[in-house]
Tab-separated table of C-alpha atoms and ligand atoms in Angstrom:
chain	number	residue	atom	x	y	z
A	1	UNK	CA	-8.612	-101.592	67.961
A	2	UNK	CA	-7.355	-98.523	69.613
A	3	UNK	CA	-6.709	-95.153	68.047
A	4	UNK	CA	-2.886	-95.811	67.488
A	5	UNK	CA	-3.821	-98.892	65.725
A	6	UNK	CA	-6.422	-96.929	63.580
A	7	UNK	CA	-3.892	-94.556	62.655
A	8	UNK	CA	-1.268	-97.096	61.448
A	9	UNK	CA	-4.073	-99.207	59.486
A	10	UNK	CA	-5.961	-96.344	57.640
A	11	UNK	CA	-3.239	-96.258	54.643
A	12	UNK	CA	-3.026	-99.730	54.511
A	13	UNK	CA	-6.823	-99.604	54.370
A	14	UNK	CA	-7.224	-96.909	51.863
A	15	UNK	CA	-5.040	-99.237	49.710
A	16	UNK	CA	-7.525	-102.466	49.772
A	17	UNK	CA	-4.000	-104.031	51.450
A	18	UNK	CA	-6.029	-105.339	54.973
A	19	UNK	CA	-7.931	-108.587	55.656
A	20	UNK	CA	-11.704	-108.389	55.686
A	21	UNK	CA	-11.793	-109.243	59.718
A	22	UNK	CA	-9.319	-105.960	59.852
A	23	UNK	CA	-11.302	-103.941	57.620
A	24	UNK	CA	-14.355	-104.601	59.765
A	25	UNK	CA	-12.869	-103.599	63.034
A	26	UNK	CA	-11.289	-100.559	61.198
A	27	UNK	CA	-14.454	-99.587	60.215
A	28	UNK	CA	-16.521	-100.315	63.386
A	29	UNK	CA	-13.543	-97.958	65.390
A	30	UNK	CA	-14.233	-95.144	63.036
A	31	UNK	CA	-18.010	-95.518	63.756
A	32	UNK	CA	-17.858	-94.331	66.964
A	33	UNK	CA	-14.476	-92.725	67.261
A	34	UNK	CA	-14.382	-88.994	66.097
A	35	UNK	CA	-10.534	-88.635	66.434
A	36	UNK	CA	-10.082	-91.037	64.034
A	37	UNK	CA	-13.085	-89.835	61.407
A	38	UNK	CA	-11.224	-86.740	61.568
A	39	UNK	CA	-7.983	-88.633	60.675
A	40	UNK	CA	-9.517	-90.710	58.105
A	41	UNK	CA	-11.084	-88.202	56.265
A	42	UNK	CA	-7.011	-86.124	56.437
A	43	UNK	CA	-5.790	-89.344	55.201
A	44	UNK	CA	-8.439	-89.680	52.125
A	45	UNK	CA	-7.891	-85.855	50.968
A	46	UNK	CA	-4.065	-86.594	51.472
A	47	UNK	CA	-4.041	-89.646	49.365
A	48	UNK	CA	-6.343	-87.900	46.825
A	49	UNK	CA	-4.602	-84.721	46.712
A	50	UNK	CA	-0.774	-86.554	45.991
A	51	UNK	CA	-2.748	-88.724	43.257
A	52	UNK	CA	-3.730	-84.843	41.648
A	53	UNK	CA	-0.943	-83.153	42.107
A	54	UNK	CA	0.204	-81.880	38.746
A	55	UNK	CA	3.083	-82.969	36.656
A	56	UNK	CA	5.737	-80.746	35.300
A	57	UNK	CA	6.999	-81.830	31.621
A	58	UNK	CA	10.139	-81.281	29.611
A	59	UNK	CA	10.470	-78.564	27.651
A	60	UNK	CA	9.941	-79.971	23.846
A	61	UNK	CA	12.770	-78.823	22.293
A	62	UNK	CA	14.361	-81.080	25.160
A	63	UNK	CA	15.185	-84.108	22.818
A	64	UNK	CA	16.669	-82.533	20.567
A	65	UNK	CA	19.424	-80.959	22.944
A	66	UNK	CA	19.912	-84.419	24.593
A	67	UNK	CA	20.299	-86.080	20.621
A	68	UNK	CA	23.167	-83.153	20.639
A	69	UNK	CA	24.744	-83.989	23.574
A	70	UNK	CA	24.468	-88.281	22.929
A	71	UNK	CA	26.416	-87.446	19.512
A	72	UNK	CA	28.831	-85.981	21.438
A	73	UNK	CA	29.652	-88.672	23.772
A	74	UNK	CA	31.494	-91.107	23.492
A	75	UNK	CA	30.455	-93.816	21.905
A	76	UNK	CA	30.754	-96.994	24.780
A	77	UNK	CA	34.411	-98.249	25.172
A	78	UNK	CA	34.799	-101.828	25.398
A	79	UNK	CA	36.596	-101.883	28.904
A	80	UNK	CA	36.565	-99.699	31.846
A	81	UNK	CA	38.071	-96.670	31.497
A	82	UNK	CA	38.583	-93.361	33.987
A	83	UNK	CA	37.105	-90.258	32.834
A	84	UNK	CA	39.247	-87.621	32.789
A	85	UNK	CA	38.816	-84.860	36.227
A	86	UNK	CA	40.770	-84.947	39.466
A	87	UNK	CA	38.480	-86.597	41.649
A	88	UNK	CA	39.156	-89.792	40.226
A	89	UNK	CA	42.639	-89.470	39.310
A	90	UNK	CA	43.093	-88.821	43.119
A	91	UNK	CA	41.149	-91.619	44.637
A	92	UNK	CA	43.076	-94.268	42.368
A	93	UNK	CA	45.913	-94.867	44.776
A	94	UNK	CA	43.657	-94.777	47.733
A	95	UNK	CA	41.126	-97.367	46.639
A	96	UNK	CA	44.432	-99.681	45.507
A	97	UNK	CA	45.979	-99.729	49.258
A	98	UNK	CA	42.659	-100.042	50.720
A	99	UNK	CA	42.278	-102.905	48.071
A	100	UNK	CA	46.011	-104.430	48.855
A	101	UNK	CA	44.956	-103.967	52.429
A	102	UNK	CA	41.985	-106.158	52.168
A	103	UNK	CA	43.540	-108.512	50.584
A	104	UNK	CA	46.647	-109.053	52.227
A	105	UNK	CA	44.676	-109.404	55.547
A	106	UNK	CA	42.084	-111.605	54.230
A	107	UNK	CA	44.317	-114.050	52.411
A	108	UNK	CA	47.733	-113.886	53.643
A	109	UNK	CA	49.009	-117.085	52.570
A	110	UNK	CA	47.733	-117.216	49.258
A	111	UNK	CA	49.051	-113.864	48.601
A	112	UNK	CA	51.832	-113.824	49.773
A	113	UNK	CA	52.765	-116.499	47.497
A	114	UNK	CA	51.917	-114.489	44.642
A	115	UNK	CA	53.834	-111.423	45.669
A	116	UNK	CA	57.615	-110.706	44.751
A	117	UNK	CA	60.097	-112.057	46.568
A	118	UNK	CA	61.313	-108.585	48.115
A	119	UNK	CA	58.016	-107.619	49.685
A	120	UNK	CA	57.676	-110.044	52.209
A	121	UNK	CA	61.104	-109.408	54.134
A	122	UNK	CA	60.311	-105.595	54.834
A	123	UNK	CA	59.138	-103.956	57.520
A	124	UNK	CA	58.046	-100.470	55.890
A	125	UNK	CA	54.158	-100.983	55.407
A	126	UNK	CA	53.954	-98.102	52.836
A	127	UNK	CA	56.714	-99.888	50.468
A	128	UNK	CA	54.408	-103.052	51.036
A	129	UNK	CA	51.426	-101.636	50.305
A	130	UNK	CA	53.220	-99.835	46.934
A	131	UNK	CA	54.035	-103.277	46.086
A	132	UNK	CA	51.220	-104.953	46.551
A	133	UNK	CA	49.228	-102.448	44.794
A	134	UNK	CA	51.401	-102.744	42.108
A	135	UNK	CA	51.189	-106.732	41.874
A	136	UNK	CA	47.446	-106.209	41.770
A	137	UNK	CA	47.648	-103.552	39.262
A	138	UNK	CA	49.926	-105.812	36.528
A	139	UNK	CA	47.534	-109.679	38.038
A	140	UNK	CA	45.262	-110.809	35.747
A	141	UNK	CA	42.284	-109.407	37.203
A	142	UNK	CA	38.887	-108.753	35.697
A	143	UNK	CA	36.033	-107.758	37.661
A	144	UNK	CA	32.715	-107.537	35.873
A	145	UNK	CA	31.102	-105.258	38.401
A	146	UNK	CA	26.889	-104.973	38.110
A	147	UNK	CA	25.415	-102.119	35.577
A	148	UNK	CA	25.056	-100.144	38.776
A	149	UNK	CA	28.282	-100.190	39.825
A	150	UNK	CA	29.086	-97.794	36.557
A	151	UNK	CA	26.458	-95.689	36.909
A	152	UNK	CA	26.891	-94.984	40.384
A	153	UNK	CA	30.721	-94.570	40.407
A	154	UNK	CA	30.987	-92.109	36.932
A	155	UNK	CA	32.637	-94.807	35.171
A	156	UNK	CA	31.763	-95.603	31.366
A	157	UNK	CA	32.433	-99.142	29.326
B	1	UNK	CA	4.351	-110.822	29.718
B	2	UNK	CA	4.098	-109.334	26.326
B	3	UNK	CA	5.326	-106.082	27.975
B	4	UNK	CA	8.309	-107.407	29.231
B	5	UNK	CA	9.626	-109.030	25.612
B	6	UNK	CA	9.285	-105.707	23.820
B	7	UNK	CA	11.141	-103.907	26.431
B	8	UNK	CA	13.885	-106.415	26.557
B	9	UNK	CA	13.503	-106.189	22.776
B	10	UNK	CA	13.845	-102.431	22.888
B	11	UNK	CA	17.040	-102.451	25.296
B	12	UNK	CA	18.774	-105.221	22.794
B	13	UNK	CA	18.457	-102.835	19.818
B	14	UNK	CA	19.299	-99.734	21.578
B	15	UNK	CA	22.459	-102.080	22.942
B	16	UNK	CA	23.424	-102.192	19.294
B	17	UNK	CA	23.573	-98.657	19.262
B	18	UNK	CA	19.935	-98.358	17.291
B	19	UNK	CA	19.123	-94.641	18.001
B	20	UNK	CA	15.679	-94.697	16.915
B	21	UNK	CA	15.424	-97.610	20.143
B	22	UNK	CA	17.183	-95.366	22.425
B	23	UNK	CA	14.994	-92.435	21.326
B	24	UNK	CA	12.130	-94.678	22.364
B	25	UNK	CA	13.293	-95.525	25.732
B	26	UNK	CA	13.425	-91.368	25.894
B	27	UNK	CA	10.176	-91.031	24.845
B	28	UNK	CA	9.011	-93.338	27.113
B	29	UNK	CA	10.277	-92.209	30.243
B	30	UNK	CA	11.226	-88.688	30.098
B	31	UNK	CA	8.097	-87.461	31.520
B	32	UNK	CA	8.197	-89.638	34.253
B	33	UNK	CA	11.369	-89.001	35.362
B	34	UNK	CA	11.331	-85.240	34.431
B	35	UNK	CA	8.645	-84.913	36.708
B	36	UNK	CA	10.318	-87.273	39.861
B	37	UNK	CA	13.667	-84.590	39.176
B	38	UNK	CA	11.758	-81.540	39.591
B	39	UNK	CA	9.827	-82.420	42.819
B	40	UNK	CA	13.158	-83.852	44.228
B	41	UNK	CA	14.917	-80.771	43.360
B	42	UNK	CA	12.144	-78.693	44.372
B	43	UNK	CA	12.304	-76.727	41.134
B	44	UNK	CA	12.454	-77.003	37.138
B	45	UNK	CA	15.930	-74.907	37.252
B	46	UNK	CA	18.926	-77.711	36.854
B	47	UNK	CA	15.915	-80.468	36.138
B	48	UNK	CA	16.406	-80.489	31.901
B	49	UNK	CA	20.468	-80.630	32.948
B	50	UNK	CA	20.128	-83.416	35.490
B	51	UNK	CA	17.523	-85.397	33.162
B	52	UNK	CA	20.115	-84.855	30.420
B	53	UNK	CA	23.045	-86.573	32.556
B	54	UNK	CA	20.015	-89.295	33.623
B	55	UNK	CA	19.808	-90.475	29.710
B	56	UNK	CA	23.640	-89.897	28.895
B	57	UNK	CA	24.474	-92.120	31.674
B	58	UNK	CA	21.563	-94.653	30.637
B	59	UNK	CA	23.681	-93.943	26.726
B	60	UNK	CA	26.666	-94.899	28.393
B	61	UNK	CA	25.534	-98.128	31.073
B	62	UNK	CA	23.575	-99.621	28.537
B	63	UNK	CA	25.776	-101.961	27.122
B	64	UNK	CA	25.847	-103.355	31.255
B	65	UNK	CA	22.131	-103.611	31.834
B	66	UNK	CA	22.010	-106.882	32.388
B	67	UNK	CA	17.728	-106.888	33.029
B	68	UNK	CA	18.098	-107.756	36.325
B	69	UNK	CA	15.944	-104.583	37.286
B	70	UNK	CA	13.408	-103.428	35.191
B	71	UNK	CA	14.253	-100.494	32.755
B	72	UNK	CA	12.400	-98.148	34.556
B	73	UNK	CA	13.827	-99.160	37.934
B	74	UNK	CA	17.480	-98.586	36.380
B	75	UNK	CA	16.583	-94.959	35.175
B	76	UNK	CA	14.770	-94.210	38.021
B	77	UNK	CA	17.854	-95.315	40.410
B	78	UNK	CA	20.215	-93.057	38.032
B	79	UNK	CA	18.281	-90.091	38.425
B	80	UNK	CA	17.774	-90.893	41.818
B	81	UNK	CA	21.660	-90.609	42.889
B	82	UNK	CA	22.172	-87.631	40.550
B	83	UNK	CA	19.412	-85.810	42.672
B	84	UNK	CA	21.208	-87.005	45.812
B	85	UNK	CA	23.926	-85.587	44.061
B	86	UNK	CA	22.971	-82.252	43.485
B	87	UNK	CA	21.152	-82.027	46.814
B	88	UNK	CA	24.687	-82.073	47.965
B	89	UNK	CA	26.181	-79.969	45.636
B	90	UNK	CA	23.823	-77.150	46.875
B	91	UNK	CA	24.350	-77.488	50.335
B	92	UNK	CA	28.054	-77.160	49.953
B	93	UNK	CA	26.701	-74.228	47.951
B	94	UNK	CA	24.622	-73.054	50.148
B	95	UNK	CA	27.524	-73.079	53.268
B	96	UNK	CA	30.066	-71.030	51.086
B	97	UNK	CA	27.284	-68.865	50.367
B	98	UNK	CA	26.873	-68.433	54.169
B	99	UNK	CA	30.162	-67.933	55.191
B	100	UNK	CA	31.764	-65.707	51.845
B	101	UNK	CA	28.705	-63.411	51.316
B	102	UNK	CA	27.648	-60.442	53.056
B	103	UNK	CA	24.227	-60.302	51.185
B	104	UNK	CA	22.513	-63.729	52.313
B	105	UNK	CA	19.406	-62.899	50.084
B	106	UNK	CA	21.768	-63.580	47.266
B	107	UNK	CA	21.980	-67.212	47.730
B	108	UNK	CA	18.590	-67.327	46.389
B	109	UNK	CA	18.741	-65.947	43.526
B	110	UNK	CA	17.973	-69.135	41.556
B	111	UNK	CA	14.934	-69.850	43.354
B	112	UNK	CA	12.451	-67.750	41.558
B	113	UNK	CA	8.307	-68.657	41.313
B	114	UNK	CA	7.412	-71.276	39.284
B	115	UNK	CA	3.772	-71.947	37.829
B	116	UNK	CA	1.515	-74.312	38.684
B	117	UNK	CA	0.011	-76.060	35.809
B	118	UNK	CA	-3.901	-76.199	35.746
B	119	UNK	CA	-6.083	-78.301	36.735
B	120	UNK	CA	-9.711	-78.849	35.534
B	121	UNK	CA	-12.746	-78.699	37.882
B	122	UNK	CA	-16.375	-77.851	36.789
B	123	UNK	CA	-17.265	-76.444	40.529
B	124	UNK	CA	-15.582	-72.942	41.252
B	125	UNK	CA	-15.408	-73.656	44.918
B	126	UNK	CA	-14.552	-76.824	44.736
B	127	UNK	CA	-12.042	-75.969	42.619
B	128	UNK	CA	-10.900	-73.228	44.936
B	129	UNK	CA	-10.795	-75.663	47.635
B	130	UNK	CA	-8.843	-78.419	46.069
B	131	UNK	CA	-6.118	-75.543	44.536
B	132	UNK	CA	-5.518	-74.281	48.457
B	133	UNK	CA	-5.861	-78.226	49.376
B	134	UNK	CA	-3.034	-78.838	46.722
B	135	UNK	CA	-1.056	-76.007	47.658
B	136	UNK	CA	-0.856	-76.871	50.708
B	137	UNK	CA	0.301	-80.575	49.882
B	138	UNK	CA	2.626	-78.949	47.851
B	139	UNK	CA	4.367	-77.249	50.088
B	140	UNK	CA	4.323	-79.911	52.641
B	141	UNK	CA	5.806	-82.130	50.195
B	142	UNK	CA	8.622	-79.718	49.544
B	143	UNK	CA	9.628	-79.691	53.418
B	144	UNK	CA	9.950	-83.795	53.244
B	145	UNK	CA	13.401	-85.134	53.329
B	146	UNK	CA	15.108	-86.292	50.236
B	147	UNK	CA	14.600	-89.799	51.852
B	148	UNK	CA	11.002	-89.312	52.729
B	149	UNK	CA	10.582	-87.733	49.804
B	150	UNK	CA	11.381	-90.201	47.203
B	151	UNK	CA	9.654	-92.976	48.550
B	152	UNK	CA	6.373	-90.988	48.411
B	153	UNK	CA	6.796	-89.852	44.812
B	154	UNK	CA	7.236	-93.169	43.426
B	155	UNK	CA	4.887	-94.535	44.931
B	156	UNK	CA	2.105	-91.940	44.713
B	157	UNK	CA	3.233	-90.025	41.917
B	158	UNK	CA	5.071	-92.671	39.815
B	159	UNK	CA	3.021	-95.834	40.558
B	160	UNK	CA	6.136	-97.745	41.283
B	161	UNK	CA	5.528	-101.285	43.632
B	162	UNK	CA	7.021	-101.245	46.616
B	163	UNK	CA	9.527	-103.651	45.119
B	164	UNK	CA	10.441	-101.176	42.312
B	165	UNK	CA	11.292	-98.464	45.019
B	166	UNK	CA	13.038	-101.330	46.902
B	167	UNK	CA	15.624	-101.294	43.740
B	168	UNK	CA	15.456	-98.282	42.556
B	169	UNK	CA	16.493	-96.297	45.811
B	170	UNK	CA	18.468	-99.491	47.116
B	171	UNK	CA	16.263	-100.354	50.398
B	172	UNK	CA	15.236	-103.276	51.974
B	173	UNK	CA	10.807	-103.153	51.016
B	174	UNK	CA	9.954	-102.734	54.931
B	175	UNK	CA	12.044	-99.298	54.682
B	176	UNK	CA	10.051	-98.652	51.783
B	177	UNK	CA	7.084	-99.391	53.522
B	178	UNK	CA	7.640	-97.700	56.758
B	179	UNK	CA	9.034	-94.301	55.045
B	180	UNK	CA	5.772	-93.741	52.820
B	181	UNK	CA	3.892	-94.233	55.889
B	182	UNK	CA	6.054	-91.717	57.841
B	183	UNK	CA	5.537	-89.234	54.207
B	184	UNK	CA	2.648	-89.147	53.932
B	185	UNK	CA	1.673	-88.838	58.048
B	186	UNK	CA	3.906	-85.911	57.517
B	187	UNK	CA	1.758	-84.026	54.846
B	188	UNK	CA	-1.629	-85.550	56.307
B	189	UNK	CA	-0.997	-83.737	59.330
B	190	UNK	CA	-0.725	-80.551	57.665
B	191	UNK	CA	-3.842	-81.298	55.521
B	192	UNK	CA	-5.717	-82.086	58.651
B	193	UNK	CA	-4.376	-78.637	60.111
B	194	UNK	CA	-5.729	-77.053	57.004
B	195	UNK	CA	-9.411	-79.075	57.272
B	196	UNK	CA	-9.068	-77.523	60.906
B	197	UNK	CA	-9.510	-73.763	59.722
B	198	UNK	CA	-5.702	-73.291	60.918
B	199	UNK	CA	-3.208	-71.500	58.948
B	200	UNK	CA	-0.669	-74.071	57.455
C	1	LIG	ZN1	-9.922	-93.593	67.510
């Protein structure tokens, strides 16, 4: 046990989280090692100190301005819908040609098959790309996306 | 085990709209996460709005929950990103502020002093001692990172597992691990510089 080794073990230690053979040579290095009294004894107060450290608290008329505010939200549509704000509105598009991209590369021929007959002759990759995004907007196509993925992204079922 | 059935019991009813279950769920864990907002944010100012959002989007994501995650890892992931959030929001703030105003002292307007709730202990020194000792883990904890940050809160603060965090923040455990080590080495090297007799 050397003092870099100390140093990495003492939380681990403080935490009951090493092996008895560990704890003993932990314990024998801080016998005779001042450096690493002085770190264990930072480390305790440290530990100690975050475990004190106060808590703040709502205010307690707090619940009843969020009851306010849940009655005024909407109550949980059934399928995904966009809330209403720019940011949103304006990243539609993109994410369906980055979508249309992805798949088109991925899966050529069984896209291709799906699309309509006049997007596979052209050339012009942004009349493709409208197309395809519009095949995948009008496909049968029903993610169910984890809780998370609403939270994160603003969107409400 | 027994724990587990009445929350799953408690998300069902609030899932059929049951506001007296959802109320509970507030009960339960607006403290907690109160308390994780305003350390993130480093102040009770926007906390009550962004613990407000936390629940409305809980309201709203609840009929999704599949239980995957505990309930208290889900809230505590939602008010996680909406700190994340607002950390962002103010340093887009905090740039216009830089660039538009003349009077840079204005930009902290909002920041005013905020109490320090009390603590009890019977020895005056002592308690002198821990207060400074506090103060300054306080203020060491303040100049952590949002990432460092987190990790230490709910851990130390919270009592979340390692495996909680792990979902919660959306990191693999070892990054767990290895950032509340690199937290709290952070703040224990100001605490030793304070044991020292140096100024911190
Ligand atoms: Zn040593």
């Amino acid at each position: 046990m050397n003092c870099t080794h100390f140093e990495k073990q003492v939380w681990d230690y403080l935490e009951g989280r090493l092996s008895a053979s560990e704890r003993a040579a932990f314990e024998a290095h801080r016998a005779h090692c001042e450096h690493c009294q002085r770190v264990w004894e930072s480390a305790q107060h440290t530990v100690q100190a975050l475990r004190r450290l106060p808590r703040y608290r709502p205010a307690p008329d707090f619940r009843e301005r969020l009851q306010a505010r849940l009655r005024q939200a909407s109550p949980k549509p059934a399928r995904p819908r966009l809330r209403l704000g720019w940011k949103p509105l304006a990243l539609a598009p993109a994410l369906g040609l980055l979508i249309a991209f992805f798949w088109f590369y991925n899966e050529p021929q069984k896209n291709l098959t799906n699309l309509p007959p006049d997007a596979v002759g052209t050339d012009d990759y942004t009349e493709m790309c409208v197309q395809l995004h519009e095949t995948l907007e009008t496909a049968e196509w029903s993610p169910t996306p984890a809780a998370s993925y609403w939270v994160n992204t603003g969107y409400t079922r | 085990m027994e724990t587990i059935s009445a929350e799953t019991q408690l998300i069902e009813r609030a899932k059929q709209q049951d506001e007296s279950a959802f109320a509970q769920i507030v009960n339960l864990y607006a403290d907690k996460l109160y308390n994780y907002i305003v350390r993130m944010l480093g102040n009770p100012h926007d906390a009550e709005d962004v613990l407000q959002e936390v629940f409305l989007r809980a309201y709203q994501g609840l009929p999704s929950f599949d239980g995957r995650a505990s309930l208290s890892t889900w809230l505590f992931r939602i008010a996680h990103n909406l700190c994340i959030d607002h950390y962002r929001k103010q340093e887009r703030r905090v740039k216009t502020v830089s660039i538009y105003q003349d009077n840079p002292d204005e930009a902290d307007e909002g920041a005013e002093e905020w109490e320090f709730p009390d603590t009890q202990t019977p020895d005056p020194m002592q308690a002198v001692l821990d207060r400074e000792l506090q103060e300054v883990v306080e203020r060491a904890l303040e100049s952590l990172s949002p990432k460092l940050k987190s990790v230490l809160l709910l851990y130390d603060m919270e009592g979340l597992s390692y495996e909680e965090i792990s979902q919660s923040l959306g990191i693999p455990m070892g990054t767990v691990k290895s950032r509340l080590h690199l937290a709290r080495s952070e703040i224990q090297k100001k605490v030793a510089a304070y044991l020292r007799g140096e100024t911190v």
